[in-house]
mmCIF file of C-alpha atoms in Angstrom:
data_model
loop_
_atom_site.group_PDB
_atom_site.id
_atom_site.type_symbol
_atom_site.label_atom_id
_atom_site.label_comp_id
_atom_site.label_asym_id
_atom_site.label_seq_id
_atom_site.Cartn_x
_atom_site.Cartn_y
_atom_site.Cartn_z
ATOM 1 C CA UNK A 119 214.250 59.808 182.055
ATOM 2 C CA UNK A 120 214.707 63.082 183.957
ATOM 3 C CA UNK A 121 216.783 64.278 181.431
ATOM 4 C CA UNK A 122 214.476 63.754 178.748
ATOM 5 C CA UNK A 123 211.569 65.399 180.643
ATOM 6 C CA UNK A 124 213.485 68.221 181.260
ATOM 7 C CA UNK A 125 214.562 68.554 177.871
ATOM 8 C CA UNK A 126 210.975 68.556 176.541
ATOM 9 C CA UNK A 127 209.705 71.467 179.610
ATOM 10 C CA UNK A 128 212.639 73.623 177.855
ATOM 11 C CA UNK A 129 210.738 73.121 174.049
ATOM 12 C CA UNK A 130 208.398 75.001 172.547
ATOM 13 C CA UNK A 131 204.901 73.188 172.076
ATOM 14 C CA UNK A 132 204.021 73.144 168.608
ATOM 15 C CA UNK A 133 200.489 75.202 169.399
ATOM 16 C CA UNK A 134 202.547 78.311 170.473
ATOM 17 C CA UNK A 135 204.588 77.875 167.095
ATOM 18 C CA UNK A 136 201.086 78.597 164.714
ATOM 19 C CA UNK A 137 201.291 82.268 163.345
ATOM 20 C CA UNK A 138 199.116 84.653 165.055
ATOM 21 C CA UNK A 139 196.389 84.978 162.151
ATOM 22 C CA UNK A 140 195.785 80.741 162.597
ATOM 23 C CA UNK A 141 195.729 81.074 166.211
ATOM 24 C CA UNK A 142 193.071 83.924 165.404
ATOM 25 C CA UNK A 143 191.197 81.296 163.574
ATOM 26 C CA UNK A 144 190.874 79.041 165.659
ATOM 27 C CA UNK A 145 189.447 81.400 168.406
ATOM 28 C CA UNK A 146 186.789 82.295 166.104
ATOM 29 C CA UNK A 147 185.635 79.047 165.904
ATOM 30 C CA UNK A 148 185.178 79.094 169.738
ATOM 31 C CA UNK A 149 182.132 81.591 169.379
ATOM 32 C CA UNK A 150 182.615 82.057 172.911
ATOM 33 C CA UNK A 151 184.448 85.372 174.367
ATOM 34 C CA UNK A 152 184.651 83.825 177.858
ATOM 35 C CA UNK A 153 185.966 80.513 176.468
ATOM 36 C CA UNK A 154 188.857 82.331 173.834
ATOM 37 C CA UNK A 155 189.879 84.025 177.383
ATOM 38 C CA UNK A 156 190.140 80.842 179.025
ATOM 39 C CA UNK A 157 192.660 79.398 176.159
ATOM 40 C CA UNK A 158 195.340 81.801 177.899
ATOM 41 C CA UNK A 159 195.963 78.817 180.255
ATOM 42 C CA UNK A 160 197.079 76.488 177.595
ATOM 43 C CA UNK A 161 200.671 78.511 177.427
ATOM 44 C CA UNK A 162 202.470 81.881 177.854
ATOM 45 C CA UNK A 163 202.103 82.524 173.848
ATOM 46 C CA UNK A 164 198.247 82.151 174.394
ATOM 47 C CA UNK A 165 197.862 84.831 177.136
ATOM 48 C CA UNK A 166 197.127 87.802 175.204
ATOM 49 C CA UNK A 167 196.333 86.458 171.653
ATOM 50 C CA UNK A 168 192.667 86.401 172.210
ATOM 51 C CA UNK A 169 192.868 90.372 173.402
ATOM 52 C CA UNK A 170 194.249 90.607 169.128
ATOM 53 C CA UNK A 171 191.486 88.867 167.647
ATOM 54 C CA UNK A 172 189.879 91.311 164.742
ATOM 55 C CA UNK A 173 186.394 90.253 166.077
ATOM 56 C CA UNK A 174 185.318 90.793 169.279
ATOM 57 C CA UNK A 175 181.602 89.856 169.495
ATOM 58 C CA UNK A 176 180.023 89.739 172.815
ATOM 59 C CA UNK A 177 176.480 88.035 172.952
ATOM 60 C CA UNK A 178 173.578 88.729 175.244
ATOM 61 C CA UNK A 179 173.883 85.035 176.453
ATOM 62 C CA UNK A 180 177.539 85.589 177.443
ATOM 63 C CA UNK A 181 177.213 85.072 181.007
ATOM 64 C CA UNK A 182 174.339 83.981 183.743
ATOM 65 C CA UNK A 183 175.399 86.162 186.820
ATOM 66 C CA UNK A 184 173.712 88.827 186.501
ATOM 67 C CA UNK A 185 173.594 92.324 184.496
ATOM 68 C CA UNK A 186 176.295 93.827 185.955
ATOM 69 C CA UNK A 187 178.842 90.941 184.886
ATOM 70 C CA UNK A 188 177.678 91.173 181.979
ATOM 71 C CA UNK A 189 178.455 95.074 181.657
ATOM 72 C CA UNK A 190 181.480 94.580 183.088
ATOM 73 C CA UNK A 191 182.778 91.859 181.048
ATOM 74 C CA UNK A 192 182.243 94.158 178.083
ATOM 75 C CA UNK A 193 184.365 96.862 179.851
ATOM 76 C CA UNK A 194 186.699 94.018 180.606
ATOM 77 C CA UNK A 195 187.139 92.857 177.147
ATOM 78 C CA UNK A 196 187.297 96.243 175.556
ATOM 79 C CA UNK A 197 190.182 97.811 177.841
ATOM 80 C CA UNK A 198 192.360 94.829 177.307
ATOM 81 C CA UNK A 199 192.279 95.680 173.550
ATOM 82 C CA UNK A 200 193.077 99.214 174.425
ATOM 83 C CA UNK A 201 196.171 97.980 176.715
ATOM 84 C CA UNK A 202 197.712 97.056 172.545
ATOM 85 C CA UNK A 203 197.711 100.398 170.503
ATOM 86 C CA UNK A 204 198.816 98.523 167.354
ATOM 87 C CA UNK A 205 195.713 95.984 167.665
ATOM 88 C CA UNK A 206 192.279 97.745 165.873
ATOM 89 C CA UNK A 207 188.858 95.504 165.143
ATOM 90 C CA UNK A 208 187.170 95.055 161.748
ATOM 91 C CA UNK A 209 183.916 93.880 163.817
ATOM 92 C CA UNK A 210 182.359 95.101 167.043
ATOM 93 C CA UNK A 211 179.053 93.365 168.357
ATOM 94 C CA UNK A 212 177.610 93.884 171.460
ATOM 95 C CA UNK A 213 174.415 92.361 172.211
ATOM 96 C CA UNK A 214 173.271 93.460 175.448
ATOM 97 C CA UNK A 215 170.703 90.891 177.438
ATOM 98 C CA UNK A 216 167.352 91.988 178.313
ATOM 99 C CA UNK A 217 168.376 91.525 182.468
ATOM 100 C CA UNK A 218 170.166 94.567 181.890
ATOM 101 C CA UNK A 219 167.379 96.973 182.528
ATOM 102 C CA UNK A 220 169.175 100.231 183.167
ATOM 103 C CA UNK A 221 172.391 100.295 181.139
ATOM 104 C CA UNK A 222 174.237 103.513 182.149
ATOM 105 C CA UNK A 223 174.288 105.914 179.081
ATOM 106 C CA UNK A 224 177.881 106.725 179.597
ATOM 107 C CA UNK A 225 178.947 102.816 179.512
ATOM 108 C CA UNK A 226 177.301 102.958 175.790
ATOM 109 C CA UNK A 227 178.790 106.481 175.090
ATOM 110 C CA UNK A 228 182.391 104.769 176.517
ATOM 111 C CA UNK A 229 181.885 101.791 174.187
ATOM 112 C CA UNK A 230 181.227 103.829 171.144
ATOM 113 C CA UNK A 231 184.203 106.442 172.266
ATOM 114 C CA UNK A 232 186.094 102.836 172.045
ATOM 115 C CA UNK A 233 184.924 101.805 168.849
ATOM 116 C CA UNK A 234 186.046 105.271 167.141
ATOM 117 C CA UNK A 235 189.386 104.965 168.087
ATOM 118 C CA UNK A 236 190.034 100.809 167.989
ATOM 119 C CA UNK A 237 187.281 99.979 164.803
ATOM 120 C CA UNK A 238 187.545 99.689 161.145
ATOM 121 C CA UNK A 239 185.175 98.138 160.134
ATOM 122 C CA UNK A 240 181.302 96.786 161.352
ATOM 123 C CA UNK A 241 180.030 97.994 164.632
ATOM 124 C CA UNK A 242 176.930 96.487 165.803
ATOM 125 C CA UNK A 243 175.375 97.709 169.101
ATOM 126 C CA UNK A 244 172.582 96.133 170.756
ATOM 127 C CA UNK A 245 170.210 97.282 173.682
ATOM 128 C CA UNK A 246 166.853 95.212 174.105
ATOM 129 C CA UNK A 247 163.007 96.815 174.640
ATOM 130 C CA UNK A 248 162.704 96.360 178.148
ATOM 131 C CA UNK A 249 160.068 93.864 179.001
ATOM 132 C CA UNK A 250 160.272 93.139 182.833
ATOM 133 C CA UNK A 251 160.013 96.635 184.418
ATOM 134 C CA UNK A 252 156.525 98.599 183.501
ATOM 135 C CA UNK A 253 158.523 101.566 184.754
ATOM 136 C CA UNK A 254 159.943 103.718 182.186
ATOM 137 C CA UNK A 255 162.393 106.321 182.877
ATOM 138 C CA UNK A 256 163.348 108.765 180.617
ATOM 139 C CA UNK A 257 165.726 108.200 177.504
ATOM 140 C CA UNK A 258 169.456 108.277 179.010
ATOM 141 C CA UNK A 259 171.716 110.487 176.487
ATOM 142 C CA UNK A 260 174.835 108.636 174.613
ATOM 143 C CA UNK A 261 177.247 110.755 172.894
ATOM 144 C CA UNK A 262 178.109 109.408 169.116
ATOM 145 C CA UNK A 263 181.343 110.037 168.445
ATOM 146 C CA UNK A 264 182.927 110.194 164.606
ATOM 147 C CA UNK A 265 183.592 106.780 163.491
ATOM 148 C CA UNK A 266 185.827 107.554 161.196
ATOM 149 C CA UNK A 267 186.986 104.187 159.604
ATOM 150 C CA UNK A 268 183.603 102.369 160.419
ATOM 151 C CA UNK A 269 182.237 100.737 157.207
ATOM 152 C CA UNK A 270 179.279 99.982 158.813
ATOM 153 C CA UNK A 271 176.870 100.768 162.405
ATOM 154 C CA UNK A 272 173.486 99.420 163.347
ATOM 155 C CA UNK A 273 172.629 100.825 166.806
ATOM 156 C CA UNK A 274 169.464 98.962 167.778
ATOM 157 C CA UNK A 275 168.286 100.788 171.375
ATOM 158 C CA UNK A 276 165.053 99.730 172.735
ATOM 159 C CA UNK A 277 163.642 102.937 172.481
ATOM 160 C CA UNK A 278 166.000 104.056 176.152
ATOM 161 C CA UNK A 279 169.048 106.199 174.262
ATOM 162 C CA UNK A 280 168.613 109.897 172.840
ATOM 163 C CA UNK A 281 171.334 109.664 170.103
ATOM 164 C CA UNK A 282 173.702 112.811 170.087
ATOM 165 C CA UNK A 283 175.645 113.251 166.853
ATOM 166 C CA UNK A 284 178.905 114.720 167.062
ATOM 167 C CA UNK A 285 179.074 118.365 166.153
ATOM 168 C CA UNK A 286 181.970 117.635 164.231
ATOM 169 C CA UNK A 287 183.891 115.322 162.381
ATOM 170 C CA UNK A 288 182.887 112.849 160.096
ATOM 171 C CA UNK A 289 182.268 109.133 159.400
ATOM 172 C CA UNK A 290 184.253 109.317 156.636
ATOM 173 C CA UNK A 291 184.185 105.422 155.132
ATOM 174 C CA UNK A 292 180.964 104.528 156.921
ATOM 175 C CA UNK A 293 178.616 102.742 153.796
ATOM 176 C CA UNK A 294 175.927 101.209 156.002
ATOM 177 C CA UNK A 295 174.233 102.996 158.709
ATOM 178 C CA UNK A 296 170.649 101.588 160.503
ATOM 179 C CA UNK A 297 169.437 103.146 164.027
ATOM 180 C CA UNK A 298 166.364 101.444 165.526
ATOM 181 C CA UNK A 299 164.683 102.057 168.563
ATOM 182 C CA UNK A 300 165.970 105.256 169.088
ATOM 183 C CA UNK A 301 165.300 109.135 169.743
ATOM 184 C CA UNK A 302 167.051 111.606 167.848
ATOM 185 C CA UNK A 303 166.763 115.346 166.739
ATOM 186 C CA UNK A 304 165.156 115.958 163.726
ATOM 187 C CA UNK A 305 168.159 118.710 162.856
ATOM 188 C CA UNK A 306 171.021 116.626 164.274
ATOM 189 C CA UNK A 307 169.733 113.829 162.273
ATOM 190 C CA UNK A 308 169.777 115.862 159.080
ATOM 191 C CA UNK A 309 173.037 117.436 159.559
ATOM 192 C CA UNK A 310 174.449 113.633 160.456
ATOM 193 C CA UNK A 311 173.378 112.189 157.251
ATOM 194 C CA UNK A 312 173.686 115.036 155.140
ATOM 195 C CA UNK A 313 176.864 116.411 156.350
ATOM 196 C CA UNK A 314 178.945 113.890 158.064
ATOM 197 C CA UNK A 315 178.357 110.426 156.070
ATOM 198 C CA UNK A 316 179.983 111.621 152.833
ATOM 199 C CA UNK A 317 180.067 108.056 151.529
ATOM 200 C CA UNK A 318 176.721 106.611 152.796
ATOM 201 C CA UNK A 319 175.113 104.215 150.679
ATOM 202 C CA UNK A 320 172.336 102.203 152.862
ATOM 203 C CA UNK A 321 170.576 104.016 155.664
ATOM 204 C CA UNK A 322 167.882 102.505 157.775
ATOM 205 C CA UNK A 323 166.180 105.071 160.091
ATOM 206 C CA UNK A 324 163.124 102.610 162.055
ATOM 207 C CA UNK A 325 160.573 103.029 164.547
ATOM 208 C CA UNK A 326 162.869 105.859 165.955
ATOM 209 C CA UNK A 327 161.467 108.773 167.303
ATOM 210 C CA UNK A 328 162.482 112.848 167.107
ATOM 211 C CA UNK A 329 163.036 114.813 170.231
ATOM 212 C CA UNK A 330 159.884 116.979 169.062
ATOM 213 C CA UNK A 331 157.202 116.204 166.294
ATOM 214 C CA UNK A 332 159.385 117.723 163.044
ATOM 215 C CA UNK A 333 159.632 117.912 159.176
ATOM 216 C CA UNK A 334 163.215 115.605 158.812
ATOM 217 C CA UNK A 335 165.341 116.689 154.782
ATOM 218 C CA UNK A 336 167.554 114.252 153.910
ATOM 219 C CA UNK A 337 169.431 114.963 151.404
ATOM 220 C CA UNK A 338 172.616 112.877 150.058
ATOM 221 C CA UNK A 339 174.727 112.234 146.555
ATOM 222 C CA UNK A 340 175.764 108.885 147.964
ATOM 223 C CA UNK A 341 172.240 107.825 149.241
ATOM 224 C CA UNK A 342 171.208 104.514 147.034
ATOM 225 C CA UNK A 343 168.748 102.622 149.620
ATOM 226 C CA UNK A 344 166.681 104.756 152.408
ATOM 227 C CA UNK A 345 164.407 102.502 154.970
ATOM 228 C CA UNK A 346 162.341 104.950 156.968
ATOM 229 C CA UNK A 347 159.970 104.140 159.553
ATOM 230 C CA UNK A 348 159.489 107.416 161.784
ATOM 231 C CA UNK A 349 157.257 107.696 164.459
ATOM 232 C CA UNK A 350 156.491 111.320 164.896
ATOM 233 C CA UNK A 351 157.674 112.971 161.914
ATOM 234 C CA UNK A 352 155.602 115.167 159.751
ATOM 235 C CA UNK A 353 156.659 114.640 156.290
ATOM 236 C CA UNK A 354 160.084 113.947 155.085
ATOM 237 C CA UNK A 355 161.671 115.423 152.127
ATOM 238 C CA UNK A 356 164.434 113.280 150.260
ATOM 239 C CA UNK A 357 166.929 114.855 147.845
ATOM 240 C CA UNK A 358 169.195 111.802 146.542
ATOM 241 C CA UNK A 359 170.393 111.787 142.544
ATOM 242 C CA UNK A 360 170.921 108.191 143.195
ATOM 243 C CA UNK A 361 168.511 106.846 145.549
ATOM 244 C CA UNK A 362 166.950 103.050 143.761
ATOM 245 C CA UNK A 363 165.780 102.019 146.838
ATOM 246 C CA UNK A 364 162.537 104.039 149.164
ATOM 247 C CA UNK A 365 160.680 102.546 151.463
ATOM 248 C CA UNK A 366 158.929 104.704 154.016
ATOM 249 C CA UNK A 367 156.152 104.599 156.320
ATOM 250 C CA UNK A 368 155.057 107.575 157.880
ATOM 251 C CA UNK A 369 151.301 109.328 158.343
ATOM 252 C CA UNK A 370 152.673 112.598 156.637
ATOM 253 C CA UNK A 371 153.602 113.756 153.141
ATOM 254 C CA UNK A 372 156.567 112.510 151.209
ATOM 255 C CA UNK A 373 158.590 114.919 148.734
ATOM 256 C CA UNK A 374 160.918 112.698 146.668
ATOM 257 C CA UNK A 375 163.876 114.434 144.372
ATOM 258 C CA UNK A 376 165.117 110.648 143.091
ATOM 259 C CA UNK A 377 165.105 110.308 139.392
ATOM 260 C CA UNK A 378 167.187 107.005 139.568
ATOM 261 C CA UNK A 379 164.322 105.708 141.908
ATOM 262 C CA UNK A 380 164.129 101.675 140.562
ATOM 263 C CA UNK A 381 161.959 100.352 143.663
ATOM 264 C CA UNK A 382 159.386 102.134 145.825
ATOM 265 C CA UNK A 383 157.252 101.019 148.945
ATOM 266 C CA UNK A 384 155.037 102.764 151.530
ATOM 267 C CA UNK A 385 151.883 102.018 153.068
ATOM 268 C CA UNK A 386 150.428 105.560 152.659
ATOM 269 C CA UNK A 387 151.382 106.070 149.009
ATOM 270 C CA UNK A 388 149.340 108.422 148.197
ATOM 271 C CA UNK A 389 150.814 111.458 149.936
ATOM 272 C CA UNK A 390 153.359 110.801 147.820
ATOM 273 C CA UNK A 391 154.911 114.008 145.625
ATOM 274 C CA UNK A 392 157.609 113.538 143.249
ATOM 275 C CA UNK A 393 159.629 116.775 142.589
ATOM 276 C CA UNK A 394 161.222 115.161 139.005
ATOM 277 C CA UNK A 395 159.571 112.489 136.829
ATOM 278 C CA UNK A 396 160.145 108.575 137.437
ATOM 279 C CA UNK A 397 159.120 107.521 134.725
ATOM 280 C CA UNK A 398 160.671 103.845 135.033
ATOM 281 C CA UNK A 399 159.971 101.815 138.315
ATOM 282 C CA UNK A 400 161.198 98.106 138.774
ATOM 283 C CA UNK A 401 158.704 98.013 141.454
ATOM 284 C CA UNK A 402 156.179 99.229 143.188
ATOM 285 C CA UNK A 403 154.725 97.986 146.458
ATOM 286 C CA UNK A 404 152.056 99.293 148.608
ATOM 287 C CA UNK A 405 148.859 99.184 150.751
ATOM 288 C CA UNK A 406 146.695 101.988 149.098
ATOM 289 C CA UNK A 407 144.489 100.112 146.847
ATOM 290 C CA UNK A 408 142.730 103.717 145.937
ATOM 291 C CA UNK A 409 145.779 105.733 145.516
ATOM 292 C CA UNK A 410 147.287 103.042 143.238
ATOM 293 C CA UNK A 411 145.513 103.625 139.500
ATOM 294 C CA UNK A 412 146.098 107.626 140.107
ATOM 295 C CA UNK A 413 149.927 107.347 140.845
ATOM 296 C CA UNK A 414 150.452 104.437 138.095
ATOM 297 C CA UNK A 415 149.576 107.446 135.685
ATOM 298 C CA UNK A 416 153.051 109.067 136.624
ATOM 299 C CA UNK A 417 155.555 106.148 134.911
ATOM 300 C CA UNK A 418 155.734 104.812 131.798
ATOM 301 C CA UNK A 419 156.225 101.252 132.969
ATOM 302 C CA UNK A 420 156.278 99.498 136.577
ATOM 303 C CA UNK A 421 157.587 95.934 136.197
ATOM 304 C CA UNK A 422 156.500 94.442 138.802
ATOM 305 C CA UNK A 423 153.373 95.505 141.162
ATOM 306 C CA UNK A 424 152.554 94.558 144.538
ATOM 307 C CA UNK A 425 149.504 94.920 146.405
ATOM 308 C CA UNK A 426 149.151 94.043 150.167
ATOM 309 C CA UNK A 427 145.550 95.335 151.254
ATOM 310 C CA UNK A 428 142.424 94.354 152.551
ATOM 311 C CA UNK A 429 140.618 94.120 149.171
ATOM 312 C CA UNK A 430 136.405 94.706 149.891
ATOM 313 C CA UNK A 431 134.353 95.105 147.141
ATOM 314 C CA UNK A 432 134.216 98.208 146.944
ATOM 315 C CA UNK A 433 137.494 98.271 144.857
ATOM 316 C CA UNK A 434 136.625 95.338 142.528
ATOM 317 C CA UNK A 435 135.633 97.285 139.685
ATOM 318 C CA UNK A 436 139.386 99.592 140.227
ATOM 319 C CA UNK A 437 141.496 99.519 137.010
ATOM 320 C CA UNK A 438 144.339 100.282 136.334
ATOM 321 C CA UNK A 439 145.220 102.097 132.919
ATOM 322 C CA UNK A 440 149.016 100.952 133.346
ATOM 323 C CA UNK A 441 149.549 97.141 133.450
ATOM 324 C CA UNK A 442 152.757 95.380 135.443
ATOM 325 C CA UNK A 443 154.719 92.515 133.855
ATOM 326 C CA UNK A 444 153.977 90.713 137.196
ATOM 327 C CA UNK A 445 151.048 91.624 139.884
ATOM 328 C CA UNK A 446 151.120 90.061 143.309
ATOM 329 C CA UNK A 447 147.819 90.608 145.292
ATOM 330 C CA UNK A 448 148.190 90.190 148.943
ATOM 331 C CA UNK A 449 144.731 89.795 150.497
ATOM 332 C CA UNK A 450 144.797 90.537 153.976
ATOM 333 C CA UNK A 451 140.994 90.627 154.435
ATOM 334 C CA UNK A 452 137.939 87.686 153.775
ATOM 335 C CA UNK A 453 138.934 84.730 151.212
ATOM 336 C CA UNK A 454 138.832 85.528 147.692
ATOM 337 C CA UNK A 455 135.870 83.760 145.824
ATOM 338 C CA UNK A 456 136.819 82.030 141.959
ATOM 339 C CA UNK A 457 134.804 85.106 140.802
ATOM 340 C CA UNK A 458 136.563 87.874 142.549
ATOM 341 C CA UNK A 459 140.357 86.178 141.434
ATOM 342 C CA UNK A 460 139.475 88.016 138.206
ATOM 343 C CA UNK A 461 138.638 91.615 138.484
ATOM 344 C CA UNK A 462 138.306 94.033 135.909
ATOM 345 C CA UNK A 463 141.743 95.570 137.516
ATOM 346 C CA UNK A 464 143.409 92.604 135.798
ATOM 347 C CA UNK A 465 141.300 91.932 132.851
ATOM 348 C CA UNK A 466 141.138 95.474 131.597
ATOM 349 C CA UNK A 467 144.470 94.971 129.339
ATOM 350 C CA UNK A 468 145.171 91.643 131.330
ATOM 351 C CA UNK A 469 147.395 90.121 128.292
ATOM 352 C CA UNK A 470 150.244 92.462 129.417
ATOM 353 C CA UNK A 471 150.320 90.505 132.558
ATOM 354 C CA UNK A 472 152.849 87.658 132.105
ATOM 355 C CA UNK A 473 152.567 86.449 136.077
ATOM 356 C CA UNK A 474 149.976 87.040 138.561
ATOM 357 C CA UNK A 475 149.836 85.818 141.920
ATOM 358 C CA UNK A 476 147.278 85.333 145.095
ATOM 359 C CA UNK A 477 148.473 85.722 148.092
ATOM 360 C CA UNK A 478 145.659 84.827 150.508
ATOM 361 C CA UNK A 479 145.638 85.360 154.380
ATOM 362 C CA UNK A 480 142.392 84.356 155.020
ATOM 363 C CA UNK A 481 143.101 80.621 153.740
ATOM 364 C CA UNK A 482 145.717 79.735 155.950
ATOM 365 C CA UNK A 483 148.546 80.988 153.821
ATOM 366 C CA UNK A 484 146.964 79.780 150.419
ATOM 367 C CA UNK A 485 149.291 81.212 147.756
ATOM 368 C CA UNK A 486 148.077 80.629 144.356
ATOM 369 C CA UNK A 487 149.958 81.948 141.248
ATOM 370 C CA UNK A 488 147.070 82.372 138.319
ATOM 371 C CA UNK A 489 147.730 82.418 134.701
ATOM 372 C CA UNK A 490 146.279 85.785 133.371
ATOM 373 C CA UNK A 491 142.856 85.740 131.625
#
């Protein structure tokens, strides 16, 4: 009998026998960082195969002792994967929780100095609005380093980080970019997404601010979707042969050099200048119930239309020379009567509109979808 348990203390358990990329499975299915680290007590093979998974997220609900646990888990977690040189990430996710009121700038510029020498792949960095402290210091600085095999980075910042872009270097297979929250300057940001994102595709620039009220040019050959939601700029200028995708909302001027532009919204559309002719939108979406008929003029068709106002009276007689295959109306102001469903907007050449739809806030939600008159 002692024999035999000896015998088996000398095998290997059949766990520690699984290849390292099922092993890495099975972490994943954890979804818990503290509880993969735990799993190094089941054997010796075990100990460091959680410190080689390819995904290291780290949520803001990762511990309950406290905001400096939490930061110091993440420094925890991220030096063991620098203790393997061979081992590199193809997802980063930090998620910061909202106890952690004055994260250090230099533990987010260490992360993301981590991240460009560890990650290819997505990196997504999270910092919350703060909500318990009325006191607001001023925006802490984090250096961005070159992420050069980073497919993707959304740095979400709760309006407490001024971004500084590297002065050199690039991110050279980065596709998807979004910063939210977040201060930048206006020139930095230019040069970033002009200059060092050679392959960028998706961009998302929202409720960010600039170091200074500014004009922001963007201009890109890769560019194909561009969210921008700036709170002090001036007026933007875009330059992309191969932007489909704009959707801005800003108080100032837009110049737009897109003539592959498929899909446009804005809530200020008419400032609105477009340095080449669209003449073929997919759609069009806006708040600008005056400014609509006036910039329909420019294209030659818009397939689909959408409207999101409050719609008085004043505008029930508008018309619009240029009819959509498909209208939506989204009424934001007093219910809709039968007789105002059918304005002389969508009568005046109504047969070229094959779907129209109601969307009505002041009924609860009613959504009615109309056959044309």
């Amino acid at each position: 009998m002692e024999h035999s348990r000896q015998r088996c203390s000398r095998e290997r358990d059949r766990i520690s026998d699984l290849p390292d990329d099922l092993l890495h499975g099975i972490l994943s299915h954890l979804r818990s960082f503290p509880a993969a680290v735990r799993t190094s007590a089941l054997s010796r093979r075990w100990r460091r195969v959680w410190a080689s998974l390819p995904d290291l997220v780290l949520p803001n609900d990762l511990n309950h002792d406290g905001a400096s646990s939490f930061l110091d888990i993440v420094d925890d977690a991220l030096a063991s994967y620098t203790a393997d040189p061979s081992v590199h990430l193809r997802r980063l996710e930090i998620s910061v929780p909202y106890e952690c009121e004055n994260v250090p700038a230099r533990r987010l510029s260490a992360w993301l100095l981590f991240a460009s020498r560890r990650l290819a792949g997505e990196l997504d960095l999270l910092v919350p609005i703060s909500l318990l402290s009325a006191h607001k210091p001023p925006p802490g600085e984090i250096e961005l380093p070159p992420l050069e095999r980073a497919t993707s980075m959304s740095l979400v910042l709760g309006h407490r980080f001024l971004i500084r872009p590297p002065p050199a270097g690039v991110f050279a297979a980065l596709v998807d970019m979004e910063i939210r929250l977040a201060t930048m300057d206006a020139r930095a940001l230019e040069v970033l997404v002009s200059s060092q994102c050679p392959r960028l595709q998706n961009l998302s620039l929202l409720f960010f601010r600039l170091v200074n009220d500014s004009d922001v040019s963007i201009s890109s050959a890769s560019l194909r979707r561009l969210r921008f939601y700036g709170l002090n700029t001036r007026h933007l200028n875009v330059a992309a042969p191969n932007l489909q995708e704009l959707r801005v909302s800003l108080l100032g001027e837009v110049h737009v050099a897109a003539p592959n532009l498929a899909e446009l919204a804005s809530d200020n559309i008419g400032h609105f200048v477009f340095a080449e002719a669209v003449r073929n939108l997919r759609r069009l979406e806006a708040a600008d119930w005056s400014a609509m008929a006036p910039l329909m003029r420019r294209f030659d068709t818009v397939d689909e239309l959408r409207l999101h106002a409050d719609v008085p009276h004043k505008y029930k007689d508008q018309s619009l020379e240029l009819v959509p295959n498909k209208l939506t109306i989204r009424n934001d102001g007093p219910s809709m009567d039968e007789e105002d469903k059918h304005w002389s907007m969508i009568t005046h050449g109504g047969d070229g509109i094959k779907h129209l739809r109601i969307e009505d806030d002041a009924t609860s939600g009613d959504f009615r979808t109309l056959k044309p008159p």
